Coordinates of C-alpha atoms in Angstrom, one line a residue:
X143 CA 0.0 0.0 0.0
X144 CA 0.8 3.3 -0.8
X145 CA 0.0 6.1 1.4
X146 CA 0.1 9.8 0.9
X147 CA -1.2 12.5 3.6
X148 CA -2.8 15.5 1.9
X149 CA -2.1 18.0 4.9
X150 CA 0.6 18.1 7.8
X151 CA -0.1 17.0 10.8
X152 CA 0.2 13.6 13.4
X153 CA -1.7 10.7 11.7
X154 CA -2.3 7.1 13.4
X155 CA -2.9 3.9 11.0
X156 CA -5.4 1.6 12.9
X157 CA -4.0 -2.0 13.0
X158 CA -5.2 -3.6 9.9
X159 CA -6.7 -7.1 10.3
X160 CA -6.1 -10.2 8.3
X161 CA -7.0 -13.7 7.8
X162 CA -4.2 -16.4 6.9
X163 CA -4.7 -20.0 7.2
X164 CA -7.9 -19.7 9.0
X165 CA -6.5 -17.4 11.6
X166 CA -7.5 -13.9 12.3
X167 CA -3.8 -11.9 11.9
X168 CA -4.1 -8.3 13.3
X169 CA -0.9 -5.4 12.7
X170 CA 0.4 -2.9 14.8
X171 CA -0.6 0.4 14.8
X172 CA 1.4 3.1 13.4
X173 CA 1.8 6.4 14.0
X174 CA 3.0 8.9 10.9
X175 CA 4.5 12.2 11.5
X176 CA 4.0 14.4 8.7
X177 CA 5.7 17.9 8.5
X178 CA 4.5 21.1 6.3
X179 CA 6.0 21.3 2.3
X180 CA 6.7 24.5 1.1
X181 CA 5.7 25.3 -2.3
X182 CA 3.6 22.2 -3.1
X183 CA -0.3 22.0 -3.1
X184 CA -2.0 20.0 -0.9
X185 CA -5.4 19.6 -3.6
X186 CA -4.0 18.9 -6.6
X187 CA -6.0 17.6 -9.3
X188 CA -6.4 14.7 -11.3
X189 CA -5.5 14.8 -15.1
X190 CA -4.2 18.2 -14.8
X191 CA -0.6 18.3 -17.0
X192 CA 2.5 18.8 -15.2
X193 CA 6.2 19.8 -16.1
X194 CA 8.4 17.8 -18.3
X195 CA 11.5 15.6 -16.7
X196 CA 14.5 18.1 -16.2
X197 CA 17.9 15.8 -16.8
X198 CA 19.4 18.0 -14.3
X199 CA 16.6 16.9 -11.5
X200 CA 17.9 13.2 -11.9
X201 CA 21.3 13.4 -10.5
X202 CA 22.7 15.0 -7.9
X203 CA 26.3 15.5 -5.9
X204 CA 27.3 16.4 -2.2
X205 CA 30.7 16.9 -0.9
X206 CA 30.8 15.9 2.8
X207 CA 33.7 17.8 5.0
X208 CA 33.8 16.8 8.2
X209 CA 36.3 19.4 9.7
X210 CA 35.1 23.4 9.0
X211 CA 39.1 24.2 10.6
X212 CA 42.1 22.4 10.3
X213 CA 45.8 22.7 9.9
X214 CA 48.7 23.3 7.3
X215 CA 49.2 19.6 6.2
X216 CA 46.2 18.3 8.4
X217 CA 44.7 14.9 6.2
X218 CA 40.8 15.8 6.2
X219 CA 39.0 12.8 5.4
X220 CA 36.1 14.0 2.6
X221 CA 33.2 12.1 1.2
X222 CA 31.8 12.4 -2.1
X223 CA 27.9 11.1 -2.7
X224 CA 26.3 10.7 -6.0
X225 CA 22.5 10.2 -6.7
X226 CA 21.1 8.5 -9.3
X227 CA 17.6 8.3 -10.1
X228 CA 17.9 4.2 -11.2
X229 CA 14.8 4.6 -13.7
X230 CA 17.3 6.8 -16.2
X231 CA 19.8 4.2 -16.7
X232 CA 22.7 6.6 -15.1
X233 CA 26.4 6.5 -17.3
X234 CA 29.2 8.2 -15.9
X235 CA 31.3 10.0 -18.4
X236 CA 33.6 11.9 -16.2
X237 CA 34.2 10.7 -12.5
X238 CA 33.8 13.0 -9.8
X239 CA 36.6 15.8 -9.3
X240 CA 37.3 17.9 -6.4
X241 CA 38.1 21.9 -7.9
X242 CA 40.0 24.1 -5.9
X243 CA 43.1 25.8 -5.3
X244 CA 45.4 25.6 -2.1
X245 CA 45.4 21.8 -1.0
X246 CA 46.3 18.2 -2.3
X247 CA 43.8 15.4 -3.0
X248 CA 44.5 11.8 -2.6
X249 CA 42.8 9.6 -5.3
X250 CA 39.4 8.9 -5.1
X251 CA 37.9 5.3 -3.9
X252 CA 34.8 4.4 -4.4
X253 CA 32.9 3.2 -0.8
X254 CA 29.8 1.4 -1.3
X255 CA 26.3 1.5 -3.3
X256 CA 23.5 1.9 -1.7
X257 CA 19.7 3.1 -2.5
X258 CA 18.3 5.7 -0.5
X259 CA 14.5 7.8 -0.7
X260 CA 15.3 11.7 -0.9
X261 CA 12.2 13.6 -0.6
X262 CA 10.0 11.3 -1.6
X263 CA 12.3 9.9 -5.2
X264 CA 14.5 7.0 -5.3
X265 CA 18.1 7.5 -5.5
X266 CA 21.1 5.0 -6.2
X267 CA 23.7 6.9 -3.9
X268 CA 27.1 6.1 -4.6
X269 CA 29.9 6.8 -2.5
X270 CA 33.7 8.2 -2.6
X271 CA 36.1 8.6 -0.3
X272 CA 39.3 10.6 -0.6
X273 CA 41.3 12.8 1.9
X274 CA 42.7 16.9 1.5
X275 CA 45.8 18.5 3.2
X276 CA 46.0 22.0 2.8
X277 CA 49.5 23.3 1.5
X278 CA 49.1 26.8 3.6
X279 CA 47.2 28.7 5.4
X280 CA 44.3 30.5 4.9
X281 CA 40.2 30.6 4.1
X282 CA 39.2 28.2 1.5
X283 CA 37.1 26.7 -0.4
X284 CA 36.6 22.9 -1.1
X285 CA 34.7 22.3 -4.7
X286 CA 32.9 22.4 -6.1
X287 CA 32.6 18.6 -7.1
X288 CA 32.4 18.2 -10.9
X289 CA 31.3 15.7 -12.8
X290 CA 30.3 14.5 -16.1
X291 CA 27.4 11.7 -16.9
X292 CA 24.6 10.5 -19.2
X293 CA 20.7 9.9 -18.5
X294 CA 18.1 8.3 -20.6
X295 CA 15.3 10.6 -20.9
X296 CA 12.3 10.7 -23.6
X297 CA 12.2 12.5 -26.3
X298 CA 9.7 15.0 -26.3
X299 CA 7.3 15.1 -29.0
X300 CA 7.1 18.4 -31.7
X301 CA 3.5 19.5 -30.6
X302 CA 2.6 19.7 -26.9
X303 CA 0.4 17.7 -25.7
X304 CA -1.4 16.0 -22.6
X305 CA 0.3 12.8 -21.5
X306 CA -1.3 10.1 -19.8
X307 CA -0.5 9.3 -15.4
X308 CA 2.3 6.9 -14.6
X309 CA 2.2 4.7 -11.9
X310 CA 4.8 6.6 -10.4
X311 CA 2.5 9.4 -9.8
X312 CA -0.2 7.8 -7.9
X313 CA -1.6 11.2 -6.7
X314 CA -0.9 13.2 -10.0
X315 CA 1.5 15.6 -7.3
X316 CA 4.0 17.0 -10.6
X317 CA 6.7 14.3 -10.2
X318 CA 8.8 15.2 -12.2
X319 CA 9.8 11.1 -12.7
X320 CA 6.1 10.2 -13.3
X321 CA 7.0 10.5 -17.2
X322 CA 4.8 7.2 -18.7
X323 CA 8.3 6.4 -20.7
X324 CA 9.9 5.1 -17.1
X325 CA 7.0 2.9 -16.7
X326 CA 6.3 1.6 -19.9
X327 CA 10.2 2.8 -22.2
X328 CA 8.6 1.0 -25.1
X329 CA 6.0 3.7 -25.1
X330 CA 8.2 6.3 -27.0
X331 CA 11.7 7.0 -28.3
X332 CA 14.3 7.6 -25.5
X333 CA 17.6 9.6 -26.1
X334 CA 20.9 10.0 -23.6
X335 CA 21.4 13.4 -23.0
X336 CA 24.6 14.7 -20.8
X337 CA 24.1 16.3 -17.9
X338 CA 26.5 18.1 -15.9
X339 CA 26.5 16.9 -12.2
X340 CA 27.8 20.0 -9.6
X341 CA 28.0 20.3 -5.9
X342 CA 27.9 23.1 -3.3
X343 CA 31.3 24.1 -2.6
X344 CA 32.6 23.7 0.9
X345 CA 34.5 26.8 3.1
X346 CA 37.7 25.5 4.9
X347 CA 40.0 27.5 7.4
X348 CA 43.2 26.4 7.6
X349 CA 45.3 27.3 10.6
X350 CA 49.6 27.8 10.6
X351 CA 51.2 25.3 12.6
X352 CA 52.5 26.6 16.1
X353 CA 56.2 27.8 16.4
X354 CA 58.7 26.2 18.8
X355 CA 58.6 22.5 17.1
X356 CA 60.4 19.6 18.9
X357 CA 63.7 18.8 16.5
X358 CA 61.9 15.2 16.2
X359 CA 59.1 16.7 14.7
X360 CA 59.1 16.1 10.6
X361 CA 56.0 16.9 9.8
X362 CA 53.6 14.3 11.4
X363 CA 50.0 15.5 12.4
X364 CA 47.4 13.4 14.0
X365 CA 47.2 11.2 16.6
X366 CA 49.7 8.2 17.2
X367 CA 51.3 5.5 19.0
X368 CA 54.7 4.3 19.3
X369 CA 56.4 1.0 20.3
X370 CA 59.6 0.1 20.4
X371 CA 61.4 -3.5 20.4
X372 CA 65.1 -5.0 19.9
X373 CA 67.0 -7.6 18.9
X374 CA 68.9 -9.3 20.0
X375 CA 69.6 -8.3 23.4
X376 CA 73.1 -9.4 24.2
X377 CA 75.8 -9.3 21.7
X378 CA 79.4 -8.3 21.2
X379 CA 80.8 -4.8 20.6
X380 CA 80.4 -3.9 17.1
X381 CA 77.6 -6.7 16.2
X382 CA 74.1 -5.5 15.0
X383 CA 71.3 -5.3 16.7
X384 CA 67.3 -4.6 14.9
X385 CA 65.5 -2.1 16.6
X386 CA 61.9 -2.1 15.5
X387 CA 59.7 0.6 16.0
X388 CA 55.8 0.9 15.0
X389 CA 53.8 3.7 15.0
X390 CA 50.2 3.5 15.1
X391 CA 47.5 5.9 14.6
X392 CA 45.6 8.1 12.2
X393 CA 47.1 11.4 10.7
X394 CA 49.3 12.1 7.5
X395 CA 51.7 8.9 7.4
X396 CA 53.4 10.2 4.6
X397 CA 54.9 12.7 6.7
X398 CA 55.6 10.2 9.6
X399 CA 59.6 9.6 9.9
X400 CA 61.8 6.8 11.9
X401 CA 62.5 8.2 15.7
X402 CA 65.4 9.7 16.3
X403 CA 68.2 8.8 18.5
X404 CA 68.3 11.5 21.5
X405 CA 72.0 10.1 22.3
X406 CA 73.8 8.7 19.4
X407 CA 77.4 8.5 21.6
X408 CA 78.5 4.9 21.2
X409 CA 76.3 4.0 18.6
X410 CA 76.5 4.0 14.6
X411 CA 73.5 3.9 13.1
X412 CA 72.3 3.0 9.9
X413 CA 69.6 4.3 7.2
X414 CA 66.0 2.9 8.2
X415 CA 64.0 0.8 6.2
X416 CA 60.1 1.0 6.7
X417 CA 56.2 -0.3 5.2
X418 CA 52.8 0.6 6.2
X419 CA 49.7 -0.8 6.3
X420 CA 46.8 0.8 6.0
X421 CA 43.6 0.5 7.5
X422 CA 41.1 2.0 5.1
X423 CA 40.5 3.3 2.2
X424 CA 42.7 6.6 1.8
X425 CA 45.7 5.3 4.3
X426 CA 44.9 7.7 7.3
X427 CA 44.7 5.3 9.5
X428 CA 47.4 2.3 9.9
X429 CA 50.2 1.1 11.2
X430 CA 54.1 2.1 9.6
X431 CA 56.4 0.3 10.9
X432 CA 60.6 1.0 11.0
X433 CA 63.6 -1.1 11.1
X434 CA 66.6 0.9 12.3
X435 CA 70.1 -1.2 12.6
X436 CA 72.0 0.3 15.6
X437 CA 75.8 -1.0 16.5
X438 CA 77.6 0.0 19.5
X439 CA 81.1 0.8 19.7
X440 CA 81.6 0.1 23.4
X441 CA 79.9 -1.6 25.9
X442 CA 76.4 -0.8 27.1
X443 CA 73.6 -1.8 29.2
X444 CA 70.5 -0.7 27.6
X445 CA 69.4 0.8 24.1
X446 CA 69.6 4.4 23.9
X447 CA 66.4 6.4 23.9
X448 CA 63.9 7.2 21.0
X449 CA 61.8 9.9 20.4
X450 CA 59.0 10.9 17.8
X451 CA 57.3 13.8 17.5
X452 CA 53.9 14.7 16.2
X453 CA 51.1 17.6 16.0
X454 CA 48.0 16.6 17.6
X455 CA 45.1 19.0 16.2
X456 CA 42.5 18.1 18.9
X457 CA 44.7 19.2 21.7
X458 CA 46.3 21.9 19.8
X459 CA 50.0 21.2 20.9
X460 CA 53.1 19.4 20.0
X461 CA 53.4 15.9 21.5
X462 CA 57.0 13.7 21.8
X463 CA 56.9 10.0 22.5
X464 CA 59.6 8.3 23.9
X465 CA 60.6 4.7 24.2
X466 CA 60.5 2.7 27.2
X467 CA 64.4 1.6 28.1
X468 CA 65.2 -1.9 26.6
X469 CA 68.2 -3.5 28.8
X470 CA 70.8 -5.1 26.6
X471 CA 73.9 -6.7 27.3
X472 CA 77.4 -5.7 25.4
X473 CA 80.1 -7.2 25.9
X474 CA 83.9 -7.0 24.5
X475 CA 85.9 -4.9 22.6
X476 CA 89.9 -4.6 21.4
X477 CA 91.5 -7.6 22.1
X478 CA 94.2 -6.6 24.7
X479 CA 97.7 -7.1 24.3
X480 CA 99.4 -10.0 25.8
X481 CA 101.2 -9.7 29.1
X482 CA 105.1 -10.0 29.9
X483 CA 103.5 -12.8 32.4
X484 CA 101.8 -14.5 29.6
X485 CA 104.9 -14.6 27.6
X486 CA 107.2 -15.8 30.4
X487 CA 104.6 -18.3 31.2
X488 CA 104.5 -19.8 27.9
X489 CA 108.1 -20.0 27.2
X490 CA 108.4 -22.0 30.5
X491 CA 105.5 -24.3 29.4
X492 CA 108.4 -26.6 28.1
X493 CA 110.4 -26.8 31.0
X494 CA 107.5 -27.2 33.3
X495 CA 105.8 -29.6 31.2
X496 CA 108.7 -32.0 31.7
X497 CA 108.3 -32.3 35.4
X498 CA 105.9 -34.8 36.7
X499 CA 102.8 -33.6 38.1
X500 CA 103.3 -29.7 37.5
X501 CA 100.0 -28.3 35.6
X502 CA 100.4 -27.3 32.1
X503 CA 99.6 -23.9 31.8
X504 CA 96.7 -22.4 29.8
X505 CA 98.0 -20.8 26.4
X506 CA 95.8 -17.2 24.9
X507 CA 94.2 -18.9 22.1
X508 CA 94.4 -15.9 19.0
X509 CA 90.9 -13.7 18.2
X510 CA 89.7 -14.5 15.0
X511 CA 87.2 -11.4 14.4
X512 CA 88.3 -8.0 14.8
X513 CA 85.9 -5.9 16.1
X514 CA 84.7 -2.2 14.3
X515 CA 87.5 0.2 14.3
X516 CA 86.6 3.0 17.0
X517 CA 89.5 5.2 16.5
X518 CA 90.7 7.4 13.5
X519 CA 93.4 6.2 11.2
X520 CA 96.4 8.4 11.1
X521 CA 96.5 9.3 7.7
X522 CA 92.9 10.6 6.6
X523 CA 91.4 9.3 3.3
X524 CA 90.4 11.3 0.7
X525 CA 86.7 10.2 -0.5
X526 CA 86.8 12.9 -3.6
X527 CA 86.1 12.1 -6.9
X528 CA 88.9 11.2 -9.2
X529 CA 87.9 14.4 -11.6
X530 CA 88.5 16.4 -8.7
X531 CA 92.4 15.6 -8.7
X532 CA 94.8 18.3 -9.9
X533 CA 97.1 15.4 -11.3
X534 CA 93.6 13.5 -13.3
X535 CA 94.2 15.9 -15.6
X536 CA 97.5 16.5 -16.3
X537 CA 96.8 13.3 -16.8
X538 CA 94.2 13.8 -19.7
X539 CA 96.2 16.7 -21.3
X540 CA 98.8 13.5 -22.6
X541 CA 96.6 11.9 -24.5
X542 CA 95.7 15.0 -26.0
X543 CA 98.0 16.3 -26.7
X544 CA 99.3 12.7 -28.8
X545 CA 95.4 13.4 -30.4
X546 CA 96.7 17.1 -32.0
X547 CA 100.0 16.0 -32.7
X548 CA 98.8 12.8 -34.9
X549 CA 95.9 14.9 -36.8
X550 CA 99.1 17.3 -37.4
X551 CA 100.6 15.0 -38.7
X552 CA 97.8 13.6 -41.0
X553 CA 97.4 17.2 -42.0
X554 CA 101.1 17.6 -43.1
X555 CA 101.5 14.0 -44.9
X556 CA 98.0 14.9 -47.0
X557 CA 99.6 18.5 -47.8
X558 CA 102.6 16.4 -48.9
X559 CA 100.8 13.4 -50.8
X560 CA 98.8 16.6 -52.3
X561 CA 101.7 18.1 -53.7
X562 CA 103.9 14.6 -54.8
X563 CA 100.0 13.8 -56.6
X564 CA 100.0 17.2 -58.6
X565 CA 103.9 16.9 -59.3
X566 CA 103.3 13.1 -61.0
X567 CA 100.3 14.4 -62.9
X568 CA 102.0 17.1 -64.4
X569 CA 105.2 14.7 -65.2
X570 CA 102.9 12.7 -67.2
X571 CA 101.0 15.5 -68.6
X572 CA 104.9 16.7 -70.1
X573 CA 105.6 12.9 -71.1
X574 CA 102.6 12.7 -73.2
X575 CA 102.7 15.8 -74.6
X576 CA 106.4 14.9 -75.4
X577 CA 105.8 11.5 -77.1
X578 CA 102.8 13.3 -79.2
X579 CA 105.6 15.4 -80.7
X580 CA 107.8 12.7 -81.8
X581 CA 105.4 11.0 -83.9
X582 CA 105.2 14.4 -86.3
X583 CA 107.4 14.2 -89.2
X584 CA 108.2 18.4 -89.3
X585 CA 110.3 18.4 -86.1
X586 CA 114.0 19.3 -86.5
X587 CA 116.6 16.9 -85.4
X588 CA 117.6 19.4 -82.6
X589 CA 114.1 19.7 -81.4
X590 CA 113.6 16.0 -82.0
X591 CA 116.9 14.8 -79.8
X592 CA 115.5 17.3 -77.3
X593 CA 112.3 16.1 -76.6
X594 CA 113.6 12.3 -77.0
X595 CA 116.1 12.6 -73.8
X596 CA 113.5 14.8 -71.9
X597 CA 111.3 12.3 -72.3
X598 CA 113.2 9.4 -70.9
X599 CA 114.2 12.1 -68.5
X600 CA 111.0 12.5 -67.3
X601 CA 110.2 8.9 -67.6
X602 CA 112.7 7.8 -65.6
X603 CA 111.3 10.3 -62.8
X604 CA 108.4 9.0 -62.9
X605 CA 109.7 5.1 -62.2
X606 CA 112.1 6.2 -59.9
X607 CA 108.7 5.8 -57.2
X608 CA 109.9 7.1 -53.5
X609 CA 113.5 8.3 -55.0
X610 CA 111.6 11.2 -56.2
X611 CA 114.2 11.9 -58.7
X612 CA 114.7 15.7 -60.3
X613 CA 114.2 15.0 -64.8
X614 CA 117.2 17.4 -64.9
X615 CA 119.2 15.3 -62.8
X616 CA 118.7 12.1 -64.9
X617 CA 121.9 10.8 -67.2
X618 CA 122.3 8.1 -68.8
X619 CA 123.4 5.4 -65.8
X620 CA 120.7 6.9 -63.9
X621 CA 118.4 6.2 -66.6
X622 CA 119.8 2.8 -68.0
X623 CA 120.2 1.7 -63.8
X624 CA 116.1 2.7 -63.2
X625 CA 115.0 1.1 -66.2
X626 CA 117.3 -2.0 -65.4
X627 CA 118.7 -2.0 -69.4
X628 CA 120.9 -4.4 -71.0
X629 CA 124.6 -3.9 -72.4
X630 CA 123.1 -2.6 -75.8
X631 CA 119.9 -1.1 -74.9
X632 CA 122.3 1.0 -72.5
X633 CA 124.6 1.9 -75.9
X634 CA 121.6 2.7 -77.9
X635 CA 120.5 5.1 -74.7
X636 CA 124.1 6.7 -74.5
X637 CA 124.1 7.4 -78.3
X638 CA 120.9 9.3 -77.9
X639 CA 121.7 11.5 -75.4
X640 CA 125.1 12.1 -77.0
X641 CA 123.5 13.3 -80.3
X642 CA 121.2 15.6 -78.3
X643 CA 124.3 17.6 -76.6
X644 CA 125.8 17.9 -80.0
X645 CA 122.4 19.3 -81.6
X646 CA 122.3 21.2 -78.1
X647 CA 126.0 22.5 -77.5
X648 CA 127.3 22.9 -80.9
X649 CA 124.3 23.8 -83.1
X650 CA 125.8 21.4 -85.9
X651 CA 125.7 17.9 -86.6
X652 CA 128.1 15.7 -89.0
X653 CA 125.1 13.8 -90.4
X654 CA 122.0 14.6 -92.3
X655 CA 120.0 17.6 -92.0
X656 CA 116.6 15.1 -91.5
X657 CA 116.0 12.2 -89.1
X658 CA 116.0 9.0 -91.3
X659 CA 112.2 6.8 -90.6
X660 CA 114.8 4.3 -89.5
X661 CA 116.5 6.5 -87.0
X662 CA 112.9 7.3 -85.8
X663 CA 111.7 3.9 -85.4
X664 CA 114.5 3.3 -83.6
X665 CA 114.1 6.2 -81.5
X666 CA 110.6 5.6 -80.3
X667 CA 111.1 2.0 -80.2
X668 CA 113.9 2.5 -77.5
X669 CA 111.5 4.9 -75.6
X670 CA 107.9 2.6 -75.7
X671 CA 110.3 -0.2 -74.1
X672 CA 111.5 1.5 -70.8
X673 CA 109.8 0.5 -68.6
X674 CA 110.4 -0.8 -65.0

């Protein structure tokens, strides 16, 4: 049954009455407290039309701060709600963002689903949770909360007209859900339209922290617990020993550090190692838990003291926890040198051990581990880098210099190559130019003796290879030696350049005024065969 009251007031149900398998079944009575509506008639109508389905009525977004003051790095849990009116088939396009400037939001997890009745409609109310800190102080505000999703909604048709009552709206009271299409979606075309989803936004104040902070305070702010716990509890000087210390609570554990050492004297300490666990969903509350390695350098009787400090926000103040003292047991240290007794003793063990009945006396037996080093070598070590070192490089500029003196050198032996190149080229250029000139028939015999020793001058330049031989230097045993010649070859070759320096020096010759063909042949013959 479905009951609506039509005015405001205090209503009783009588117990209803039933029968059930022959037996008379009676309810309780009820009594219904109904409160005054604003804005709403109490006489509405049948069949009267009412206003079409908003998209923006079927969703809805609340951001729930707990805390209306906190501090500078205070974790405020927040809460996120969004409605969903389940008859629109709800799509969320864009999740849920908190806007705002000033503060740092963890990531958003979503809670729970549940369905709830807001004023009358169902709603499908999911939840987020997430947590803020503030990065300074000030007024501020939280959110709005943004989002982004789709609803199915009917699409209207072109001319108004009167639709018909959905079961939804028994009482025909303008419900804006009691469209027939959420009843009965075959009834007309449905469309998705996007709606954006917006909350009110939320006014924060955020306080500075108070001056005057303990030195083992790094940042923590909350509420915690520490204990403290070590292992093992007797060992030798220098041996490790695992103190583990967990620290409980709720507040900002990323901001919770290892406790400190309030007396480090005798002790080396190493870097902490640590996890946490978390309790719920955004890690405010949990448990981290450090593992500090502590090794004495002398002996002791109890672990030092540690201390860690937080801010607690409820009790506006600092607050230091300390560690209950833990009794350990150290023993050792240096071996000690051994005694002129000791040494007497021993070297008499002999002579004693020969006479019956005397006790044999007890020898030192060596230490095998040497304890940590409590004491400064003499000579300090240097722990700088290597770059750092005048000498490094002085070092480097060797090598370097090697590197410009070989590309010198490359540089020079290519000039040098360049030059031999365009010397050889232009040695052949002259012998070709040469040997075109003996094959014409108008050359004079002085011009033709001439260019026949120049051009086994320049020949023989050319074969010479690394000599690098000067043509005008080049006589006959330098030519016939390159060339390698035989007995006669080395006659015919003297005989030429003998007829040249007559044709050259004396301007006469005591044979014919022509060069014979045969003389010719022979001539060029002698010249095409040097070769090397």
């Amino acid at each position: 049954y479905t009951v609506l009251p039509l005015r405001a007031g205090r209503f009783t149900i009588p117990p209803q009455t039933i029968r059930a398998g022959g037996k008379l079944l009676r309810t309780q009575e009820l009594v219904l407290n109904v409160a005054d509506s604003s804005g709403r008639s109490s006489g509405a109508r049948p069949g009267r039309a009412t206003q079409p389905v908003t998209a923006s009525e079927l969703v809805f977004a609340e951001l729930i701060v707990p805390k209306k003051v906190a501090y500078v790095g205070e974790i405020v849990p927040v809460q996120i709600r969004m409605g969903f009116d389940p008859r629109v088939h709800p799509r969320l396009v864009e999740p849920p963002e908190i806007t705002g400037q000033g503060f740092t939001a963890q990531k958003l997890q979503e809670s729970g689903e549940n369905s709830e009745s807001i004023n009358g409609r169902p709603y499908q109310v999911v939840t987020y949770k997430t947590a803020i800190a503030a990065a300074r102080a000030g007024k501020f505000e939280i959110g709005p909360v943004k989002a982004k999703a789709q609803v199915l909604v009917p699409r209207r048709p072109s001319s108004p007209r009167s639709r018909s009552r959905s079961p939804f709206d028994l009482f025909d009271q303008d419900d804006p859900f009691s469209d027939p299409f959420f009843s009965n979606p075959f009834s007309q075309l449905a469309e998705r339209r996007e709606v954006q989803i917006r909350s009110e936004p939320v006014a924060l104040e955020v306080k500075p922290l108070p001056p005057n902070a303990p030195l083992s305070f790094s940042g923590a702010i909350g509420n915690f617990t520490m204990a403290t716990d070590a292992k093992p509890n007797s060992v030798q000087v220098g041996d490790p020993i695992t103190v583990t210390s967990t620290i409980s609570g709720r507040g900002n554990f990323d901001r919770v550090n290892a406790p400190v050492i309030e007396d480090e004297h005798g002790w080396h300490k190493y870097p902490p190692s640590s996890k946490f666990k978390q309790d719920d969903e955004v890690g405010i509350s949990g448990t981290k838990t450090f593992e500090t390695v502590l090794s004495p350098n002398e002996k002791k009787q109890a672990m030092p003291v540690l201390a860690f400090s937080y801010f607690d926000p409820v009790k506006e103040q600092y607050v230091t926890l300390r560690s209950e003292p833990i009794a350990i047991s150290v023993q050792g240290g240096a071996a000690p040198a051994p005694s002129v007794a000791a040494t007497q003793t021993g070297s008499l063990a002999p002579t004693s051990a020969a006479r019956p009945g005397s006790p044999i006396p007890a020898t030192t037996k060596p230490q095998d581990i040497l304890y940590q080093l409590t004491e400064r070598p003499r000579a300090a070590a240097s722990f700088a880098p290597i770059y750092t070192w005048p000498l490094f490089w002085m070092g480097q500029l060797i090598p370097l210099l090697g590197l410009l003196g070989f590309a010198a050198w490359k540089i020079r032996r290519a000039r040098i190559d360049n030059r031999e190149a365009r010397r050889i080229a232009a040695l052949h250029h002259e012998a070709s130019q040469l040997m075109h000139k003996l094959h014409r028939n108008d050359v004079s015999p002085r011009e033709y003796y001439a260019e026949a020793s120049r051009v086994i001058r320049v020949k023989a330049a050319l074969a010479s290879g690394g000599r690098r031989i000067d043509p005008n230097m080049v006589d006959v045993d330098t030519a016939a030696e390159t060339f390698k010649l035989n007995s006669d070859s080395r006659d015919r070759l003297r005989r030429l350049f003998e007829q040249s320096d007559e044709w050259q020096y004396s301007g006469a010759h005591n044979g014919p005024g022509r060069i014979s063909p045969e003389n010719r042949r022979d001539v060029l013959k002698l010249i095409e065969n040097l070769r090397t």
